[in-house]
Amino acid sequence: MLQELNKKIRSLDLKFRGLDSTMKILVVIYGALFGFMTGYLIYKLFVAHDYFFLFIYIIFMIGMYINLYFQKKYPM
């Protein structure tokens, strides 16, 4: 099991190294935003009981996916 996990991590590392610099920056920024927004979403849903942020979160995730898709398909 540990060897399979090591192979997957190595595969992701090689994929990340193969990206151009614009995509690397986007992946790091979106990864940080994803982590922050996911934590904030959990707080908003389970502590503050504010469900509007879920709508904003879903729109952001769709926009992020579309942006990364087109950056990969049509690089600058």
XYZ file of C-alpha atoms in Angstrom:
76
model
C 0.000 0.000 0.000
C 2.838 2.376 0.839
C 4.538 1.588 -2.467
C 1.339 2.362 -4.400
C 1.042 5.694 -2.601
C 4.686 6.431 -3.363
C 4.100 5.691 -7.068
C 1.077 8.010 -7.155
C 2.963 10.831 -5.449
C 5.906 10.370 -7.816
C 3.533 10.445 -10.788
C 1.964 13.701 -9.552
C 5.427 15.174 -8.984
C 6.482 14.339 -12.545
C 3.248 15.823 -13.913
C 3.811 19.013 -11.910
C 7.416 19.310 -13.135
C 6.226 18.982 -16.730
C 3.952 22.032 -16.507
C 5.009 25.432 -17.764
C 5.621 28.251 -15.281
C 2.169 29.873 -15.695
C 0.404 26.610 -14.912
C 2.678 25.968 -11.909
C 1.774 29.344 -10.438
C -1.942 28.755 -11.073
C -1.841 25.285 -9.533
C -0.105 26.569 -6.382
C -2.446 29.569 -6.008
C -5.565 27.491 -6.674
C -4.332 24.806 -4.268
C -3.929 27.385 -1.511
C -7.332 28.942 -2.260
C -8.943 25.511 -2.369
C -7.554 24.629 1.060
C -8.558 27.945 2.620
C -12.025 27.989 1.062
C -12.713 24.375 2.024
C -11.853 25.113 5.661
C -13.950 28.270 5.595
C -16.836 26.365 3.987
C -16.772 23.768 6.765
C -16.804 26.585 9.328
C -19.680 28.399 7.592
C -21.811 25.262 7.180
C -21.319 23.626 10.567
C -20.598 26.542 12.912
C -22.218 29.665 11.483
C -25.030 27.841 9.586
C -24.625 30.229 6.652
C -25.410 28.358 3.445
C -24.854 31.182 0.937
C -21.100 30.545 0.932
C -21.751 27.070 -0.489
C -23.110 28.744 -3.644
C -19.998 30.954 -3.918
C -17.755 27.912 -3.303
C -19.372 25.877 -6.085
C -19.105 28.755 -8.572
C -15.438 29.263 -7.655
C -14.640 25.559 -8.111
C -16.341 25.460 -11.523
C -14.489 28.616 -12.611
C -11.174 27.232 -11.375
C -11.688 23.981 -13.274
C -12.622 25.807 -16.494
C -9.615 28.148 -16.185
C -7.145 25.289 -15.668
C -8.732 23.316 -18.525
C -8.327 26.160 -21.010
C -4.842 27.036 -19.738
C -3.806 23.445 -20.455
C -5.597 23.232 -23.816
C -4.515 26.652 -25.117
C -1.257 27.628 -23.367
C -0.019 31.198 -23.735
